[in-house]
Coordinates of C-alpha atoms and ligand atoms in Angstrom, one line a residue:
M1 CA -14.6 -52.0 -29.3
P2 CA -13.9 -50.6 -25.8
E3 CA -10.7 -48.6 -25.2
R4 CA -7.9 -50.7 -23.3
L5 CA -7.4 -48.0 -20.7
I6 CA -8.9 -44.6 -20.0
I7 CA -7.3 -42.4 -17.7
I8 CA -9.2 -39.7 -16.0
G9 CA -7.1 -36.5 -14.9
S10 CA -4.5 -34.4 -16.3
G11 CA -2.3 -33.4 -13.4
P12 CA 1.3 -35.0 -12.9
S13 CA -0.3 -38.5 -11.9
G14 CA -2.5 -38.6 -15.0
L15 CA 0.2 -37.4 -17.5
T16 CA 2.6 -39.6 -15.9
A17 CA 0.4 -42.7 -16.6
A18 CA -0.3 -41.7 -19.9
I19 CA 3.5 -41.6 -20.6
Y20 CA 4.0 -45.1 -19.2
A21 CA 1.0 -46.5 -20.9
S22 CA 1.9 -45.0 -24.3
R23 CA 5.2 -46.2 -24.0
A24 CA 3.9 -49.8 -23.2
N25 CA 1.9 -49.7 -26.5
I26 CA -1.7 -49.5 -24.3
N27 CA -2.7 -46.5 -26.5
P28 CA -4.4 -44.9 -23.5
L29 CA -7.4 -42.4 -23.8
L30 CA -7.2 -39.3 -21.3
F31 CA -9.7 -37.2 -20.1
E32 CA -8.2 -33.9 -19.4
G33 CA -11.0 -32.4 -17.4
F34 CA -12.6 -29.2 -18.1
Q35 CA -14.0 -27.1 -15.4
E36 CA -14.8 -29.4 -12.5
G37 CA -12.2 -30.1 -9.8
G38 CA -10.0 -27.4 -10.8
I39 CA -8.2 -26.5 -14.2
P40 CA -6.8 -29.3 -16.5
G41 CA -3.3 -29.5 -15.6
G42 CA -4.0 -29.7 -12.1
Q43 CA -2.8 -27.7 -9.1
L44 CA 0.7 -26.9 -10.6
M45 CA -1.2 -24.9 -13.4
I46 CA -2.0 -22.2 -10.3
T47 CA 1.7 -22.4 -8.9
N48 CA 4.4 -20.4 -9.3
E49 CA 8.0 -21.7 -9.4
V50 CA 8.5 -25.4 -8.6
E51 CA 11.7 -25.8 -6.9
N52 CA 11.5 -29.4 -5.6
F53 CA 10.8 -31.5 -8.9
P54 CA 13.9 -33.3 -9.5
G55 CA 15.9 -32.6 -12.9
F56 CA 15.3 -28.6 -12.7
P57 CA 18.2 -27.1 -10.8
N58 CA 17.0 -23.7 -11.4
G59 CA 13.4 -24.3 -10.6
I60 CA 10.5 -24.6 -13.3
M61 CA 7.1 -22.7 -13.4
G62 CA 4.3 -24.9 -12.7
P63 CA 2.3 -24.4 -16.0
L64 CA 5.4 -25.1 -17.9
L65 CA 6.1 -28.3 -16.3
M66 CA 2.5 -29.3 -16.9
Q67 CA 2.6 -28.3 -20.5
N68 CA 6.1 -30.4 -20.9
M69 CA 4.3 -33.2 -19.4
R70 CA 1.2 -33.1 -21.5
E71 CA 3.3 -32.6 -24.5
Q72 CA 5.6 -35.8 -23.8
A73 CA 2.4 -37.8 -23.4
V74 CA 0.8 -36.6 -26.7
K75 CA 4.4 -37.2 -28.6
L76 CA 4.2 -40.8 -27.1
G77 CA 0.8 -41.3 -28.8
C78 CA -1.8 -40.7 -25.9
R79 CA -5.2 -39.1 -27.4
M80 CA -6.9 -36.6 -25.1
I81 CA -10.3 -35.2 -24.6
M82 CA -10.7 -32.0 -22.7
E83 CA -13.9 -32.7 -21.1
D84 CA -15.1 -33.5 -17.4
I85 CA -16.3 -37.0 -16.6
Q86 CA -19.6 -36.8 -14.9
S87 CA -20.2 -40.4 -14.0
V88 CA -18.8 -43.9 -14.4
N89 CA -20.6 -47.2 -14.3
L90 CA -18.1 -49.8 -12.7
D91 CA -20.8 -52.2 -12.4
S92 CA -20.9 -53.1 -15.9
Y93 CA -18.1 -54.5 -18.0
P94 CA -16.3 -53.2 -19.9
F95 CA -16.4 -50.1 -17.6
A96 CA -18.4 -47.2 -18.9
V97 CA -17.5 -43.3 -18.3
T98 CA -19.8 -40.6 -19.4
S99 CA -18.3 -37.3 -20.2
A100 CA -20.1 -33.7 -19.6
S101 CA -21.4 -33.7 -23.2
G102 CA -23.4 -37.1 -22.5
D103 CA -21.0 -39.3 -24.7
T104 CA -20.3 -42.6 -23.0
Y105 CA -16.9 -44.5 -23.6
T106 CA -16.1 -48.2 -22.3
A107 CA -12.8 -49.3 -21.3
D108 CA -11.2 -52.5 -20.2
A109 CA -9.1 -50.9 -17.3
L110 CA -9.4 -47.1 -15.7
I111 CA -6.9 -45.1 -13.7
I112 CA -8.7 -42.5 -11.6
A113 CA -6.2 -39.4 -11.4
T114 CA -8.6 -36.7 -10.8
G115 CA -6.7 -34.9 -7.9
A116 CA -8.0 -32.5 -5.3
V117 CA -9.2 -29.0 -5.1
A118 CA -9.0 -26.3 -2.6
K119 CA -11.2 -26.1 0.4
R120 CA -13.4 -23.1 1.5
L121 CA -14.5 -21.9 4.7
P122 CA -18.1 -22.7 5.2
L123 CA -19.3 -19.1 5.9
D124 CA -22.2 -17.4 4.4
S125 CA -20.2 -14.1 4.1
E126 CA -17.6 -16.1 2.3
K127 CA -19.9 -17.0 -0.4
R128 CA -21.3 -13.2 -0.5
L129 CA -17.9 -11.6 -0.8
W130 CA -16.2 -14.6 -2.9
G131 CA -14.6 -12.9 -5.9
K132 CA -14.9 -9.6 -4.2
G133 CA -11.8 -9.8 -2.2
I134 CA -11.8 -13.3 -1.1
S135 CA -9.8 -15.9 -3.4
A136 CA -8.3 -19.3 -3.0
C137 CA -5.4 -18.5 -5.2
A138 CA -2.9 -16.1 -4.7
V139 CA -1.0 -16.9 -7.7
C140 CA -3.7 -16.4 -9.7
D141 CA -5.3 -13.3 -8.4
G142 CA -2.7 -11.7 -6.2
A143 CA -1.4 -9.3 -8.7
L144 CA -4.9 -7.6 -9.4
P145 CA -4.8 -4.0 -9.0
V146 CA -7.3 -4.1 -6.1
F147 CA -4.6 -5.9 -4.0
R148 CA -1.6 -3.7 -5.0
N149 CA -0.1 -2.0 -2.1
K150 CA -2.8 -3.1 0.2
E151 CA -2.8 -5.1 3.6
L152 CA -3.8 -8.7 2.7
A153 CA -4.4 -11.9 4.6
V154 CA -3.5 -15.6 4.1
I155 CA -5.7 -18.3 6.1
G156 CA -3.9 -21.5 6.8
G157 CA -0.7 -22.6 8.2
G158 CA 0.3 -25.3 5.5
D159 CA 2.9 -25.2 2.6
T160 CA 0.3 -23.7 0.4
A161 CA -0.5 -20.8 3.0
V162 CA 3.0 -20.1 3.4
E163 CA 3.7 -20.0 -0.3
E164 CA 0.8 -18.0 -1.0
A165 CA 1.8 -15.5 1.8
L166 CA 5.3 -15.0 0.1
H167 CA 3.9 -14.7 -3.2
L168 CA 1.5 -12.0 -2.0
T169 CA 4.5 -10.0 -0.5
K170 CA 5.5 -8.8 -4.2
F171 CA 2.2 -6.6 -4.5
A172 CA 0.9 -6.2 -0.8
S173 CA 2.1 -3.6 1.7
K174 CA 1.7 -6.0 4.5
V175 CA 0.5 -9.7 4.5
Y176 CA -1.0 -11.3 7.6
L177 CA -0.8 -15.1 7.9
I178 CA -3.8 -16.2 10.2
H179 CA -3.6 -19.6 11.7
R180 CA -5.6 -21.5 14.0
R181 CA -2.8 -23.0 16.1
D182 CA 0.4 -21.6 17.6
E183 CA 2.6 -23.9 15.2
L184 CA 2.8 -24.0 11.5
R185 CA 2.3 -27.2 9.5
A186 CA 4.5 -26.1 6.6
S187 CA 7.8 -27.7 5.9
K188 CA 10.7 -26.3 7.8
I189 CA 12.4 -24.5 4.9
M190 CA 9.2 -22.5 4.1
Q191 CA 8.6 -21.7 7.9
T192 CA 11.9 -20.1 7.9
R193 CA 11.3 -17.9 5.0
V194 CA 7.9 -16.7 6.2
L195 CA 9.1 -16.2 9.7
T196 CA 12.0 -14.3 8.6
H197 CA 10.0 -12.1 6.1
P198 CA 9.6 -8.5 6.9
K199 CA 6.4 -8.2 5.2
V200 CA 4.7 -11.2 6.9
H201 CA 3.0 -10.9 10.0
I202 CA 1.7 -14.1 11.7
L203 CA -1.4 -14.1 13.8
W204 CA -1.5 -17.2 15.8
N205 CA -4.5 -18.9 17.3
K206 CA -6.8 -17.1 15.1
T207 CA -9.7 -18.2 13.1
V208 CA -11.9 -16.2 10.6
E209 CA -15.5 -16.0 12.0
E210 CA -16.9 -13.7 9.4
F211 CA -15.7 -11.9 6.2
V212 CA -16.9 -8.4 6.4
G213 CA -18.0 -5.9 3.7
E214 CA -20.5 -4.5 1.5
S215 CA -19.5 -4.5 -2.2
S216 CA -16.1 -5.9 -1.2
L217 CA -14.2 -7.3 1.5
S218 CA -13.0 -4.7 4.0
S219 CA -12.1 -6.6 7.0
L220 CA -12.1 -10.1 8.8
R221 CA -13.7 -10.7 12.2
L222 CA -11.2 -12.9 14.1
R223 CA -11.7 -15.0 17.0
D224 CA -8.8 -16.0 19.4
T225 CA -8.9 -19.8 19.9
A226 CA -7.0 -19.7 23.2
T227 CA -8.9 -16.5 24.7
G228 CA -12.1 -16.4 22.9
E229 CA -11.6 -12.9 22.2
F230 CA -12.8 -11.3 19.0
T231 CA -10.9 -8.6 16.9
D232 CA -11.6 -6.9 13.4
L233 CA -8.5 -6.9 11.0
P234 CA -9.1 -4.4 8.3
V235 CA -7.9 -6.1 5.1
A236 CA -8.5 -5.7 1.0
G237 CA -8.1 -9.2 0.1
A238 CA -8.3 -12.7 1.9
F239 CA -6.9 -15.8 0.6
E240 CA -7.9 -19.2 1.7
A241 CA -5.3 -22.0 1.9
I242 CA -6.8 -24.5 4.2
G243 CA -6.3 -27.8 2.4
H244 CA -8.0 -29.9 -0.3
S245 CA -11.0 -32.1 -0.8
P246 CA -10.5 -34.9 -3.4
N247 CA -12.4 -35.0 -6.5
T248 CA -14.4 -38.4 -5.8
N249 CA -18.0 -37.2 -6.3
F250 CA -18.5 -38.6 -9.6
L251 CA -17.6 -42.0 -8.7
N252 CA -21.0 -42.1 -7.0
G253 CA -19.7 -44.3 -4.0
Q254 CA -18.7 -47.4 -6.5
L255 CA -15.4 -47.2 -5.0
N256 CA -14.2 -47.6 -1.4
L257 CA -13.3 -44.1 0.1
D258 CA -11.9 -43.0 3.4
S259 CA -13.8 -40.7 5.8
Q260 CA -12.5 -37.7 4.0
G261 CA -13.6 -39.0 0.4
Y262 CA -10.0 -40.1 -0.7
I263 CA -9.9 -43.4 -2.7
I264 CA -8.6 -46.4 -0.9
T265 CA -5.7 -48.0 -2.4
E266 CA -4.1 -51.4 -1.4
Q267 CA -0.7 -50.7 0.3
D268 CA 2.1 -50.0 -1.9
S269 CA -0.1 -50.1 -5.0
T270 CA -2.9 -48.5 -7.0
V271 CA -5.2 -51.2 -6.9
T272 CA -8.9 -50.2 -5.8
S273 CA -11.7 -51.9 -4.5
A274 CA -13.0 -52.5 -8.1
D275 CA -10.8 -55.0 -10.0
G276 CA -9.2 -53.1 -13.0
V277 CA -9.8 -49.8 -11.5
F278 CA -6.6 -48.1 -10.4
A279 CA -6.2 -44.6 -8.4
A280 CA -3.3 -42.4 -8.8
G281 CA -2.1 -39.0 -7.5
D282 CA -3.7 -36.7 -5.0
V283 CA -7.1 -38.4 -5.3
Q284 CA -5.5 -41.3 -3.2
D285 CA -2.9 -39.8 -1.1
T286 CA -3.5 -37.9 2.0
K287 CA 0.0 -38.2 3.2
Y288 CA 2.8 -37.0 0.7
R289 CA 0.6 -34.8 -2.0
Q290 CA 3.6 -33.6 -3.6
A291 CA 4.0 -33.3 -7.7
V292 CA 6.8 -35.6 -7.6
T293 CA 4.7 -38.6 -5.7
A294 CA 1.7 -37.9 -7.8
A295 CA 3.6 -38.5 -11.0
A296 CA 5.3 -41.7 -9.2
S297 CA 2.0 -43.2 -8.3
G298 CA 0.8 -42.2 -12.0
C299 CA 3.8 -44.5 -13.1
Q300 CA 2.7 -47.2 -10.8
A301 CA -0.9 -47.1 -11.9
A302 CA 0.0 -47.5 -15.5
I303 CA 2.3 -50.5 -14.6
D304 CA -0.5 -52.0 -12.3
A305 CA -3.1 -51.4 -15.3
E306 CA -0.7 -53.1 -17.8
R307 CA 0.1 -56.0 -15.7
W308 CA -3.6 -56.5 -14.8
L309 CA -4.7 -56.4 -18.5
L310 CA -2.1 -58.9 -19.7
E311 CA -2.9 -61.3 -16.6
R312 CA -6.7 -60.9 -16.9
L313 CA -7.2 -60.4 -20.8
G314 CA -4.0 -61.4 -22.1
I315 CA -3.8 -58.0 -23.8
Ligands
NDP401 P1 -2.3 -28.7 4.5 O1 -3.4 -29.7 4.8 O2 -1.0 -29.2 4.7 O3 -2.7 -27.5 5.5 C1 -4.0 -27.0 5.7 C2 -3.8 -25.9 6.6 O4 -5.1 -25.2 6.6 C3 -3.4 -26.3 7.9 O5 -2.5 -25.6 8.6 C4 -4.6 -26.4 8.8 O6 -4.5 -26.2 10.1 C5 -5.3 -25.2 8.2 N1 -6.8 -25.4 8.1 C6 -7.6 -26.6 7.8 N2 -8.8 -26.4 7.9 C7 -9.1 -25.1 8.4 C8 -10.3 -24.2 9.0 N3 -11.5 -24.9 8.6 N4 -9.8 -22.8 9.6 C9 -8.7 -22.6 9.7 N5 -7.7 -23.3 9.2 C10 -7.8 -24.6 8.6 O7 -2.7 -28.3 2.9 P2 -1.7 -27.5 2.0 O8 -2.6 -27.2 1.0 O9 -1.0 -26.3 2.7 O10 -0.8 -28.5 1.5 C11 -1.3 -29.8 1.0 C12 0.0 -30.8 0.7 O11 0.8 -30.1 -0.5 C13 1.0 -30.8 1.7 O12 1.5 -31.9 1.7 C14 2.0 -29.8 1.5 O13 3.3 -30.1 1.9 C15 2.0 -30.0 0.0 N6 2.8 -28.5 -0.8 C16 4.0 -28.3 -1.0 C17 4.1 -27.6 -1.6 C18 6.0 -27.5 -2.0 O14 6.6 -28.3 -1.8 N7 6.3 -26.0 -2.5 C19 3.5 -26.3 -1.9 C20 2.2 -26.4 -1.6 C21 1.8 -27.6 -1.0 P3 -3.8 -27.1 11.2 O15 -2.3 -27.1 10.7 O16 -4.4 -26.7 12.7 O17 -4.5 -28.4 10.8

C-alpha cells in the first residue's frame, strides 16, 4: 500500500506540514534528511537566538524551537525516518521516492520541503583551506579556540552576515564585515546593531579574490569593486554568509524550477508543476525565507495536499 503523504524535509516547513497533516488524520511519513543539504531540522539548527518567531517574547534558541516542532509532530502521530532522499520518480503513480539506503517508498501525494544550503565562494583557495580557518557557520564554529581573541572576517551583507558578525564579537578581538557593495542588504534593525558595534569594522565595496595561508588561513586578498585596487587583510578566520542554494538536485528536473533552482509554485499556493506534488518553505521561496513564512507555507502545503487527496482520490 502506498503512503498517503510523504513529506521530505524537517525544517519549519516540513514539520509544520507534518503537524497539520497528522491532525487531518492523513498519517504522513516524513524523511528528516541526514547529511545532504544541511543537518536535520534545517537552518534554525545552526542559528542562535530567534527573536522574531511569534509566541516567544524572550526569544528562543533555534535548535530548541526545532526540537519542539519535531516533538509536536511526533506527538500528533507523524512517523519519521532520518535518511536522505536521493531520487524521486514523479512519472510513476503512486509517486516513488528512494532513500540513501536504497529503499523505495511510494505515496499518493508528496510535499517537498528540503530547504536551502549556504553558498560558497567558487575559489580553489577556498576549497583548499575549507575547515582550516574558513567556515560557513559562525554559530557552529565561532567559539573554537583557534578563533578566540583573533581578528576574523565575515563575507556578505545580508541578515545572515550581520548576525554572524555580531555573534563573532563575543569571541573575536575584531570582526571585519566584507561586503561587495556600499549598502547592506540586511534588515534595518540588524544594520543598526552592526553599524554601531564597536568591534565590527565594515569594509565596503570589497570582494575576496583569494584565501591565503599554508596549513590554515592567514589572510584574505581583497579587491575594491570601485577602484580595482588589491589589499591584503590578515585574519585567522573567515565566515562566508553569501546566501543560499535550494536543495532540488534530487528532483532531477522533474519539477519546474526557476533559473536559480528554486521550485516554482503557483501564486498563493504550494502547487507545483506535477499534479499531487506540493512544495513548501525555502526550497520554493526566493522572497521571504523566514522561519515563520516557511512554517506558514508548510501549513498551506498540508492543506493543499489534504484537499487534493480528497478531491482526486476521495481519501
Ligand atoms: P541574502 O541573499 O539576503 O544575502 C546574501 C549576501 O551575500 C548579500 O549581501 C549579497 O550581496 C552577498 N553575496 C552573494 N553572493 C556573493 C558573492 N559571490 N560574493 C560576495 N558577496 C556575495 O542571504 P542571507 O543568508 O543573508 O539571508 C537569507 C534570508 O534569510 C533573507 O531573507 C534574510 O532576511 C533571512 N534571514 C533572517 C534572519 C533574521 O530574521 N534573524 C537571520 C538570517 C537570515 P548583495 O547584497 O550585493 O546581493
